[in-house]
Amino acid sequence: MKSLKNLSVKSVQVVGPETKKARFGGFFRSSSLLSSWWSRLTTRREQETQGQHGEEAKRPTTTTDDLGAVERLEQGQEQDPYPDGGLKAWLMVFGAMCNTFSTFGYVNSWGIFQAYYQTTVLSDSTPSNIAWIGSIQYSLVFLPGLITGRLFDLGYFHSVFLPCSLLLVLATFLVAECHVYWQFLLCQGFAVGLACGGIFGPTTAVIAHWFKKRRGVAMGLVAVGSSIGGSVLPITAQALISRVGFKWTMRILGLIMMLTLGIANLVLKRRLPVRKDVPGGLFNLAEFKKSAAYSVYCASAFTTFLGIYTVLTYIDVSAERTPGVSGTTLAFYLVAIANASSMVGRYVAGVACDKVGAINVMAPFTAMAGLVTFVWPFAKSRGGLVAVAVVYGFCSGSYVSLLANPIMDLGDAGDIGRRVGMFMSILALGALAGPPISGAINRATGGFEAVGFYAGSMVLLGVAMMVLVRWLVLRRWRGRI
């Protein structure tokens, strides 16, 4: 009875955790297999407990940056990862292709207008003066980017895009009614150029909202749109002028613009939220102080554009002065051939960009375009001129298609519009001065040999600056950029 009494008292005795642990441990130790299991289990629990205490000790305190991130997340400002594909994203690419078809495709067709004006309605004007129409038109595609880019960052996209689309269609119709130099300069130079700038400026920023890892392919496809326009529009214009006359040719081109820009206005839209807290104003000089690579890249584009479009502007004119080619339809189709070749170059460059980096693709192809510019004046046969048009189109297309990609990678997406806009405004000055300088050299020397040396040298100098940008970013000669 005494033993039973003692046993009953012990059975109801309140014990602590350590006593329980010891008693259960003694019970389990009766089996060697259970004993081993119990040892591993208790050791693991002690390690987990120590780990939890260590995590709490190491856990950082909440900062104002963390609170800001939480607030942005609650307000929907922290975005999902870039789509990099899907129906909506590829619709943006299609809409942007319609943009480049109507802007760069139209502007890149200037060579056929240069040749037509020199032999018909503006035959009393010098080639250099006529070239000013095309160079103003081309430079204004980039120059408004300073304003349109900043407006895009502030949320103003369609309010700029739609009026510029209407202006481009109207200006194209008005070119049909022009008879004297100043009218062409006003309508086809300034009006068309400004309209194209307002349309093209936000296009690259829209693509940057939807693509990141596959941005090279996306921008390559967008650039293909300009090659399609640069091939279709001059062939269409050349065929229509002989059939319906210059006036109805321009009206038909205006109707084509109305269709393509209508599609773009319906499809394109922003994705990322508006950020109004980005420091700096319309022209942020601090960006040049902060990033030497950005500054040198802007200088590189300015220098390159002093010469990169000389061949496209004057290849038709030089063909008209070449025995065996002058007076044939080939002279008028060389621009279309160059633009068709650039379509392949733009797409190939876009695919390669995602694998090896934009500058790694741009530098060698642009250098090749510079070398072809040296060779161009010495092409004195049909086969030689076609070869120049094909190689030049492929290489220059590779450069232009990736032009804005390094800018997107040299900063944050919050002010991508402004950074691209500043970049385009700077290179616009090179695009403005390049063709007239080439025209003046041609007039002074009576040939295109000196023009080729000038333009090719500018392109190669721009490539050297591109290589310097690569070094400033990587600090080594090998790497992806």
Short mmCIF file of C-alpha atoms in Angstrom, two decimals:
data_model
loop_
_atom_site.label_atom_id
_atom_site.label_comp_id
_atom_site.label_asym_id
_atom_site.label_seq_id
_atom_site.Cartn_x
_atom_site.Cartn_y
_atom_site.Cartn_z
CA MET A 1 0.00 0.00 0.00
CA LYS A 2 2.80 2.36 0.84
CA SER A 3 4.44 1.76 -2.49
CA LEU A 4 1.17 2.28 -4.27
CA LYS A 5 0.60 5.46 -2.30
CA ASN A 6 4.02 6.76 -3.17
CA LEU A 7 3.43 5.84 -6.80
CA SER A 8 0.14 7.69 -6.89
CA VAL A 9 1.68 10.79 -5.34
CA LYS A 10 4.48 10.72 -7.87
CA SER A 11 2.02 10.27 -10.70
CA VAL A 12 0.20 13.47 -9.81
CA GLN A 13 3.29 15.46 -8.96
CA VAL A 14 3.66 18.63 -11.08
CA VAL A 15 6.92 18.58 -12.93
CA GLY A 16 8.73 21.16 -15.03
CA PRO A 17 9.81 20.93 -18.66
CA GLU A 18 13.32 19.71 -17.84
CA THR A 19 11.94 16.94 -15.57
CA LYS A 20 9.49 15.85 -18.27
CA LYS A 21 12.25 15.85 -20.83
CA ALA A 22 14.41 13.68 -18.59
CA ARG A 23 11.61 11.21 -17.77
CA PHE A 24 10.53 10.84 -21.38
CA GLY A 25 14.14 10.50 -22.33
CA GLY A 26 14.60 7.72 -19.76
CA PHE A 27 11.54 5.95 -21.09
CA PHE A 28 12.72 6.11 -24.68
CA ARG A 29 16.25 5.05 -23.79
CA SER A 30 14.86 1.59 -23.10
CA SER A 31 15.15 1.04 -26.82
CA SER A 32 18.43 1.80 -28.57
CA LEU A 33 16.65 2.67 -31.82
CA LEU A 34 14.27 5.14 -30.15
CA SER A 35 17.15 6.56 -28.13
CA SER A 36 19.06 7.46 -31.27
CA TRP A 37 15.96 9.06 -32.79
CA TRP A 38 15.27 11.09 -29.65
CA SER A 39 18.83 12.39 -29.55
CA ARG A 40 18.65 13.63 -33.13
CA LEU A 41 15.24 15.22 -32.53
CA THR A 42 16.26 17.17 -29.42
CA THR A 43 19.48 18.35 -31.07
CA ARG A 44 17.54 19.63 -34.10
CA ARG A 45 15.05 21.49 -31.88
CA GLU A 46 17.84 23.20 -29.96
CA GLN A 47 19.49 24.29 -33.23
CA GLU A 48 16.21 25.66 -34.57
CA THR A 49 15.61 27.60 -31.37
CA GLN A 50 19.09 29.10 -31.47
CA GLY A 51 18.62 29.93 -35.16
CA GLN A 52 15.37 31.78 -34.46
CA HIS A 53 17.00 33.81 -31.73
CA GLY A 54 19.91 34.57 -34.07
CA GLU A 55 17.59 35.71 -36.85
CA GLU A 56 15.79 38.04 -34.46
CA ALA A 57 19.10 39.47 -33.31
CA LYS A 58 20.29 40.01 -36.88
CA ARG A 59 17.00 41.42 -38.15
CA PRO A 60 17.56 45.07 -39.19
CA THR A 61 15.40 47.87 -37.96
CA THR A 62 12.84 49.41 -40.30
CA THR A 63 14.11 52.50 -42.16
CA THR A 64 12.33 55.30 -43.95
CA ASP A 65 13.31 53.67 -47.26
CA ASP A 66 11.52 50.49 -46.19
CA LEU A 67 8.45 52.47 -45.23
CA GLY A 68 8.55 54.27 -48.57
CA ALA A 69 8.73 50.95 -50.41
CA VAL A 70 5.74 49.68 -48.42
CA GLU A 71 3.78 52.83 -49.21
CA ARG A 72 4.63 52.54 -52.92
CA LEU A 73 3.56 48.91 -52.88
CA GLU A 74 0.25 49.81 -51.23
CA GLN A 75 -0.33 52.59 -53.75
CA GLY A 76 0.33 50.23 -56.67
CA GLN A 77 3.55 51.96 -57.70
CA GLU A 78 5.70 48.86 -57.29
CA GLN A 79 5.13 47.21 -60.62
CA ASP A 80 5.12 43.58 -61.65
CA PRO A 81 8.13 42.37 -63.63
CA TYR A 82 8.30 43.51 -67.24
CA PRO A 83 5.94 41.40 -69.40
CA ASP A 84 8.65 40.84 -72.06
CA GLY A 85 5.99 39.22 -74.23
CA GLY A 86 2.31 38.40 -74.40
CA LEU A 87 -0.45 39.80 -76.59
CA LYS A 88 -0.49 43.31 -75.10
CA ALA A 89 3.30 43.70 -75.22
CA TRP A 90 3.54 42.56 -78.85
CA LEU A 91 0.66 44.85 -79.76
CA MET A 92 2.81 47.69 -78.45
CA VAL A 93 5.57 46.55 -80.81
CA PHE A 94 3.12 46.45 -83.73
CA GLY A 95 1.85 49.94 -82.93
CA ALA A 96 5.42 51.21 -82.65
CA MET A 97 6.20 49.63 -86.03
CA CYS A 98 3.32 51.63 -87.50
CA ASN A 99 4.93 54.72 -85.94
CA THR A 100 8.35 54.11 -87.42
CA PHE A 101 6.78 53.22 -90.79
CA SER A 102 5.10 56.63 -90.84
CA THR A 103 8.01 58.65 -89.44
CA PHE A 104 11.43 57.17 -90.20
CA GLY A 105 10.10 55.29 -93.21
CA TYR A 106 8.83 58.58 -94.61
CA VAL A 107 11.93 60.57 -93.68
CA ASN A 108 14.32 57.87 -94.94
CA SER A 109 12.63 58.17 -98.34
CA TRP A 110 13.99 61.70 -98.71
CA GLY A 111 16.56 60.60 -101.26
CA ILE A 112 13.90 60.11 -103.91
CA PHE A 113 12.47 63.57 -103.20
CA GLN A 114 15.96 65.09 -103.35
CA ALA A 115 16.54 63.59 -106.80
CA TYR A 116 13.04 64.55 -108.03
CA TYR A 117 13.21 68.15 -106.81
CA GLN A 118 16.69 68.69 -108.31
CA THR A 119 15.45 67.70 -111.77
CA THR A 120 11.96 69.24 -111.72
CA VAL A 121 10.22 71.73 -109.47
CA LEU A 122 13.34 73.01 -107.63
CA SER A 123 15.88 72.71 -110.44
CA ASP A 124 16.92 76.33 -109.90
CA SER A 125 18.04 75.58 -106.31
CA THR A 126 21.41 74.10 -105.37
CA PRO A 127 21.65 70.49 -104.08
CA SER A 128 22.87 71.83 -100.73
CA ASN A 129 19.83 74.11 -100.36
CA ILE A 130 17.45 71.28 -101.26
CA ALA A 131 19.26 69.02 -98.79
CA TRP A 132 18.38 71.48 -96.03
CA ILE A 133 14.73 70.43 -96.39
CA GLY A 134 15.62 66.80 -95.76
CA SER A 135 18.11 67.52 -92.97
CA ILE A 136 15.67 69.81 -91.12
CA GLN A 137 13.01 67.16 -91.51
CA TYR A 138 15.34 64.46 -90.22
CA SER A 139 16.76 66.45 -87.31
CA LEU A 140 13.29 67.43 -86.11
CA VAL A 141 12.44 63.75 -85.73
CA PHE A 142 14.89 63.79 -82.79
CA LEU A 143 14.93 67.40 -81.58
CA PRO A 144 11.44 67.51 -79.95
CA GLY A 145 12.42 64.47 -77.89
CA LEU A 146 13.63 66.83 -75.15
CA ILE A 147 10.05 68.03 -74.66
CA THR A 148 8.07 64.92 -75.60
CA GLY A 149 10.28 62.74 -73.41
CA ARG A 150 9.72 64.85 -70.31
CA LEU A 151 6.00 65.10 -71.03
CA PHE A 152 5.87 61.32 -71.34
CA ASP A 153 7.49 60.94 -67.90
CA LEU A 154 4.80 63.27 -66.51
CA GLY A 155 2.02 61.18 -68.03
CA TYR A 156 1.24 63.16 -71.20
CA PHE A 157 1.31 60.67 -74.05
CA HIS A 158 -1.85 60.65 -76.19
CA SER A 159 -2.39 64.38 -75.67
CA VAL A 160 0.86 64.89 -77.64
CA PHE A 161 0.71 61.84 -79.89
CA LEU A 162 -2.71 62.46 -81.47
CA PRO A 163 -2.19 66.14 -82.52
CA CYS A 164 1.20 65.26 -84.02
CA SER A 165 -0.38 62.40 -85.98
CA LEU A 166 -2.95 64.80 -87.43
CA LEU A 167 -0.21 67.34 -88.24
CA LEU A 168 1.81 64.75 -90.18
CA VAL A 169 -1.17 63.79 -92.34
CA LEU A 170 -2.07 67.45 -92.95
CA ALA A 171 1.52 68.46 -93.79
CA THR A 172 1.79 65.60 -96.30
CA PHE A 173 -1.36 66.81 -98.02
CA LEU A 174 0.02 70.36 -98.08
CA VAL A 175 3.29 69.28 -99.74
CA ALA A 176 1.18 68.46 -102.79
CA GLU A 177 0.24 72.15 -103.07
CA CYS A 178 3.80 73.52 -102.79
CA HIS A 179 5.46 75.25 -105.77
CA VAL A 180 8.43 77.24 -104.46
CA TYR A 181 11.38 76.48 -102.18
CA TRP A 182 10.15 78.16 -98.99
CA GLN A 183 6.84 76.30 -99.19
CA PHE A 184 8.60 72.94 -99.37
CA LEU A 185 10.91 74.02 -96.56
CA LEU A 186 7.97 74.95 -94.34
CA CYS A 187 5.69 71.99 -95.08
CA GLN A 188 8.06 69.09 -95.76
CA GLY A 189 10.94 70.38 -93.65
CA PHE A 190 9.49 71.90 -90.49
CA ALA A 191 5.90 70.60 -90.32
CA VAL A 192 6.66 67.01 -91.27
CA GLY A 193 9.77 66.98 -89.07
CA LEU A 194 8.04 68.34 -85.97
CA ALA A 195 5.11 65.97 -86.42
CA CYS A 196 7.43 62.97 -86.78
CA GLY A 197 9.33 64.08 -83.68
CA GLY A 198 6.17 64.23 -81.59
CA ILE A 199 5.21 60.76 -82.79
CA PHE A 200 8.56 59.01 -82.60
CA GLY A 201 9.82 60.59 -79.36
CA PRO A 202 7.62 58.61 -76.92
CA THR A 203 7.79 55.39 -78.95
CA THR A 204 11.03 54.10 -77.46
CA ALA A 205 9.81 55.00 -73.94
CA VAL A 206 6.62 52.98 -74.46
CA ILE A 207 8.65 49.93 -75.48
CA ALA A 208 10.87 50.41 -72.42
CA HIS A 209 7.72 50.09 -70.26
CA TRP A 210 6.90 46.66 -71.67
CA PHE A 211 10.25 44.98 -72.39
CA LYS A 212 13.54 44.55 -70.58
CA LYS A 213 15.18 41.16 -71.15
CA ARG A 214 13.86 41.01 -74.73
CA ARG A 215 14.16 44.73 -75.38
CA GLY A 216 16.71 44.21 -78.14
CA VAL A 217 14.34 42.04 -80.18
CA ALA A 218 11.46 44.44 -79.53
CA MET A 219 13.44 47.50 -80.62
CA GLY A 220 14.77 45.59 -83.62
CA LEU A 221 11.21 44.83 -84.75
CA VAL A 222 10.19 48.44 -84.15
CA ALA A 223 13.07 49.56 -86.35
CA VAL A 224 11.98 47.08 -89.02
CA GLY A 225 8.87 49.24 -89.40
CA SER A 226 11.00 52.13 -90.63
CA SER A 227 12.75 49.85 -93.12
CA ILE A 228 9.40 48.64 -94.46
CA GLY A 229 8.28 52.26 -94.82
CA GLY A 230 11.60 53.25 -96.33
CA SER A 231 11.20 50.50 -98.93
CA VAL A 232 7.49 50.76 -99.69
CA LEU A 233 7.08 54.54 -99.73
CA PRO A 234 9.80 55.47 -102.26
CA ILE A 235 8.76 52.63 -104.59
CA THR A 236 5.15 53.74 -104.26
CA ALA A 237 6.07 57.38 -104.85
CA GLN A 238 8.22 56.56 -107.88
CA ALA A 239 5.48 54.43 -109.43
CA LEU A 240 2.69 56.93 -108.72
CA ILE A 241 4.50 60.09 -109.91
CA SER A 242 4.67 58.76 -113.47
CA ARG A 243 1.04 57.64 -113.39
CA VAL A 244 -1.00 60.17 -111.39
CA GLY A 245 1.46 63.05 -110.94
CA PHE A 246 3.21 64.53 -107.90
CA LYS A 247 0.12 66.04 -106.26
CA TRP A 248 -1.92 62.85 -106.12
CA THR A 249 1.17 60.91 -105.10
CA MET A 250 1.50 63.02 -101.95
CA ARG A 251 -2.23 62.72 -101.25
CA ILE A 252 -2.07 58.95 -101.46
CA LEU A 253 0.94 58.95 -99.13
CA GLY A 254 -1.10 61.06 -96.72
CA LEU A 255 -3.90 58.49 -96.75
CA ILE A 256 -1.39 55.73 -96.00
CA MET A 257 -0.16 57.76 -93.01
CA MET A 258 -3.72 58.20 -91.83
CA LEU A 259 -4.20 54.42 -91.72
CA THR A 260 -0.93 53.50 -90.00
CA LEU A 261 -1.08 56.31 -87.44
CA GLY A 262 -4.71 55.53 -86.69
CA ILE A 263 -3.68 52.00 -85.72
CA ALA A 264 -0.84 53.32 -83.55
CA ASN A 265 -3.14 55.74 -81.70
CA LEU A 266 -5.53 52.90 -80.88
CA VAL A 267 -2.89 50.43 -79.72
CA LEU A 268 -0.08 52.26 -77.90
CA LYS A 269 -0.30 53.04 -74.18
CA ARG A 270 1.87 53.43 -71.08
CA ARG A 271 2.27 50.68 -68.49
CA LEU A 272 4.30 52.09 -65.60
CA PRO A 273 2.80 54.72 -63.27
CA VAL A 274 3.72 58.37 -63.52
CA ARG A 275 6.65 59.49 -61.37
CA LYS A 276 6.55 63.21 -60.67
CA ASP A 277 9.26 63.08 -58.00
CA VAL A 278 12.14 62.70 -60.48
CA PRO A 279 14.66 65.48 -59.72
CA GLY A 280 15.75 67.92 -62.39
CA GLY A 281 13.85 69.91 -64.96
CA LEU A 282 13.33 69.68 -68.68
CA PHE A 283 17.06 69.44 -69.39
CA ASN A 284 18.78 67.69 -66.49
CA LEU A 285 22.43 68.77 -66.64
CA ALA A 286 23.16 66.70 -63.54
CA GLU A 287 22.86 63.58 -65.69
CA PHE A 288 25.97 64.62 -67.63
CA LYS A 289 27.92 65.24 -64.43
CA LYS A 290 26.77 61.98 -62.89
CA SER A 291 27.49 59.71 -65.85
CA ALA A 292 30.54 60.15 -68.04
CA ALA A 293 29.35 57.20 -70.15
CA TYR A 294 26.07 58.97 -70.90
CA SER A 295 27.89 62.16 -71.89
CA VAL A 296 30.33 60.39 -74.21
CA TYR A 297 27.53 58.36 -75.79
CA CYS A 298 25.62 61.54 -76.61
CA ALA A 299 28.76 62.99 -78.21
CA SER A 300 29.24 59.75 -80.14
CA ALA A 301 25.73 59.93 -81.63
CA PHE A 302 26.18 63.60 -82.57
CA THR A 303 29.43 62.83 -84.40
CA THR A 304 28.08 59.70 -86.10
CA PHE A 305 25.03 61.53 -87.44
CA LEU A 306 27.27 64.07 -89.13
CA GLY A 307 28.00 61.33 -91.64
CA ILE A 308 25.80 58.27 -91.22
CA TYR A 309 22.99 59.42 -93.55
CA THR A 310 25.11 61.02 -96.25
CA VAL A 311 24.98 57.88 -98.42
CA LEU A 312 21.21 57.52 -98.06
CA THR A 313 20.73 61.19 -98.99
CA TYR A 314 23.00 61.34 -102.03
CA ILE A 315 23.23 57.82 -103.46
CA ASP A 316 20.40 58.53 -105.91
CA VAL A 317 22.03 61.80 -106.98
CA SER A 318 25.43 60.15 -107.44
CA ALA A 319 23.82 57.36 -109.48
CA GLU A 320 22.28 59.95 -111.81
CA ARG A 321 25.81 61.15 -112.58
CA THR A 322 27.20 57.65 -113.22
CA PRO A 323 27.47 56.57 -116.87
CA GLY A 324 25.35 53.52 -117.59
CA VAL A 325 23.10 54.18 -114.60
CA SER A 326 21.96 57.75 -115.29
CA GLY A 327 18.45 57.90 -116.70
CA THR A 328 17.53 54.37 -115.55
CA THR A 329 14.99 53.43 -112.90
CA LEU A 330 17.77 51.91 -110.78
CA ALA A 331 18.90 55.36 -109.69
CA PHE A 332 15.51 55.97 -108.07
CA TYR A 333 15.32 52.53 -106.45
CA LEU A 334 18.69 52.57 -104.66
CA VAL A 335 17.14 54.20 -101.57
CA ALA A 336 14.48 51.50 -101.47
CA ILE A 337 17.17 48.80 -101.83
CA ALA A 338 19.17 50.29 -98.94
CA ASN A 339 16.08 50.49 -96.74
CA ALA A 340 15.07 46.91 -97.59
CA SER A 341 18.54 45.71 -96.62
CA SER A 342 18.39 47.70 -93.39
CA MET A 343 15.25 45.76 -92.46
CA VAL A 344 17.35 42.60 -92.18
CA GLY A 345 20.12 44.43 -90.35
CA ARG A 346 17.74 45.91 -87.81
CA TYR A 347 16.19 42.57 -86.91
CA VAL A 348 19.53 40.72 -86.75
CA ALA A 349 20.95 43.48 -84.53
CA GLY A 350 17.94 43.28 -82.22
CA VAL A 351 18.32 39.53 -81.73
CA ALA A 352 22.07 39.79 -81.20
CA CYS A 353 21.64 42.69 -78.76
CA ASP A 354 19.83 40.52 -76.21
CA LYS A 355 22.71 38.05 -76.26
CA VAL A 356 25.86 40.18 -76.37
CA GLY A 357 24.73 43.75 -75.64
CA ALA A 358 23.81 46.80 -77.72
CA ILE A 359 27.21 48.49 -78.07
CA ASN A 360 28.92 45.17 -78.81
CA VAL A 361 26.61 44.90 -81.83
CA MET A 362 26.52 48.58 -82.84
CA ALA A 363 30.25 49.29 -82.87
CA PRO A 364 31.39 46.77 -85.52
CA PHE A 365 28.37 47.30 -87.78
CA THR A 366 28.67 51.08 -87.60
CA ALA A 367 32.38 50.86 -88.37
CA MET A 368 31.50 48.82 -91.46
CA ALA A 369 28.98 51.50 -92.49
CA GLY A 370 31.76 54.08 -92.21
CA LEU A 371 34.06 52.03 -94.42
CA VAL A 372 31.31 51.60 -97.02
CA THR A 373 30.86 55.38 -96.99
CA PHE A 374 34.53 55.71 -98.03
CA VAL A 375 33.97 53.24 -100.87
CA TRP A 376 30.62 54.60 -102.13
CA PRO A 377 31.97 57.44 -104.39
CA PHE A 378 34.15 54.94 -106.27
CA ALA A 379 31.24 52.65 -107.21
CA LYS A 380 30.83 53.37 -110.93
CA SER A 381 28.65 50.48 -112.08
CA ARG A 382 25.19 49.10 -111.44
CA GLY A 383 26.53 46.16 -109.48
CA GLY A 384 28.81 48.37 -107.40
CA LEU A 385 26.04 50.80 -106.47
CA VAL A 386 23.66 47.98 -105.55
CA ALA A 387 26.37 46.35 -103.41
CA VAL A 388 27.00 49.66 -101.62
CA ALA A 389 23.26 50.12 -101.02
CA VAL A 390 22.85 46.59 -99.62
CA VAL A 391 25.88 46.59 -97.30
CA TYR A 392 25.37 50.17 -96.18
CA GLY A 393 21.66 49.58 -95.52
CA PHE A 394 22.34 46.48 -93.43
CA CYS A 395 25.07 48.11 -91.32
CA SER A 396 23.45 51.52 -90.81
CA GLY A 397 20.16 49.81 -89.96
CA SER A 398 21.90 47.85 -87.22
CA TYR A 399 23.14 51.11 -85.70
CA VAL A 400 19.87 53.01 -85.86
CA SER A 401 17.76 50.13 -84.54
CA LEU A 402 19.75 49.98 -81.27
CA LEU A 403 20.42 53.69 -80.95
CA ALA A 404 18.38 54.21 -77.76
CA ASN A 405 19.09 50.86 -76.08
CA PRO A 406 22.28 51.93 -74.25
CA ILE A 407 20.44 55.00 -72.90
CA MET A 408 17.76 52.73 -71.42
CA ASP A 409 20.44 50.71 -69.63
CA LEU A 410 22.36 53.74 -68.30
CA GLY A 411 19.70 54.83 -65.81
CA ASP A 412 16.37 54.24 -64.12
CA ALA A 413 13.10 53.69 -66.01
CA GLY A 414 11.44 56.52 -64.06
CA ASP A 415 12.99 59.25 -66.25
CA ILE A 416 13.65 57.23 -69.39
CA GLY A 417 11.68 59.71 -71.46
CA ARG A 418 13.81 62.68 -70.42
CA ARG A 419 17.14 60.87 -70.83
CA VAL A 420 16.22 59.62 -74.29
CA GLY A 421 14.86 63.07 -75.12
CA MET A 422 18.09 64.84 -74.17
CA PHE A 423 20.06 62.28 -76.15
CA MET A 424 17.91 62.72 -79.25
CA SER A 425 18.04 66.50 -79.06
CA ILE A 426 21.83 66.38 -79.10
CA LEU A 427 22.12 63.94 -82.00
CA ALA A 428 19.50 66.01 -83.89
CA LEU A 429 22.10 68.75 -84.28
CA GLY A 430 24.38 66.29 -86.05
CA ALA A 431 21.51 65.09 -88.26
CA LEU A 432 20.70 68.71 -89.09
CA ALA A 433 24.21 69.70 -90.11
CA GLY A 434 25.43 66.48 -91.74
CA PRO A 435 23.70 66.40 -95.19
CA PRO A 436 24.10 70.14 -95.90
CA ILE A 437 27.82 69.94 -95.06
CA SER A 438 28.11 67.02 -97.47
CA GLY A 439 26.19 68.99 -100.10
CA ALA A 440 28.49 71.98 -99.68
CA ILE A 441 31.57 69.76 -100.03
CA ASN A 442 30.07 68.24 -103.17
CA ARG A 443 29.43 71.67 -104.64
CA ALA A 444 32.94 72.87 -103.82
CA THR A 445 34.73 69.83 -105.21
CA GLY A 446 32.37 68.86 -108.02
CA GLY A 447 32.30 65.19 -106.95
CA PHE A 448 31.49 62.83 -104.10
CA GLU A 449 34.96 61.52 -103.27
CA ALA A 450 35.66 64.22 -100.69
CA VAL A 451 32.09 63.81 -99.38
CA GLY A 452 32.76 60.11 -98.77
CA PHE A 453 36.00 60.86 -96.91
CA TYR A 454 34.31 63.44 -94.71
CA ALA A 455 31.23 61.36 -93.87
CA GLY A 456 33.16 58.13 -93.36
CA SER A 457 35.62 59.85 -91.01
CA MET A 458 32.77 61.22 -88.87
CA VAL A 459 31.21 57.76 -88.58
CA LEU A 460 34.48 56.12 -87.55
CA LEU A 461 35.12 58.85 -84.98
CA GLY A 462 31.69 58.18 -83.52
CA VAL A 463 32.55 54.46 -83.31
CA ALA A 464 35.74 55.28 -81.37
CA MET A 465 33.62 57.20 -78.84
CA MET A 466 31.27 54.21 -78.60
CA VAL A 467 34.21 52.00 -77.69
CA LEU A 468 35.17 54.55 -75.02
CA VAL A 469 31.66 54.32 -73.55
CA ARG A 470 32.08 50.57 -73.35
CA TRP A 471 35.32 51.02 -71.43
CA LEU A 472 33.80 53.57 -69.04
CA VAL A 473 31.03 51.14 -68.11
CA LEU A 474 32.90 47.83 -67.96
CA ARG A 475 36.47 49.01 -67.17
CA ARG A 476 37.68 46.07 -69.25
CA TRP A 477 37.73 45.09 -72.91
CA ARG A 478 35.57 42.01 -72.60
CA GLY A 479 31.99 41.90 -71.35
CA ARG A 480 28.35 42.43 -72.28
CA ILE A 481 27.05 45.96 -72.76
#
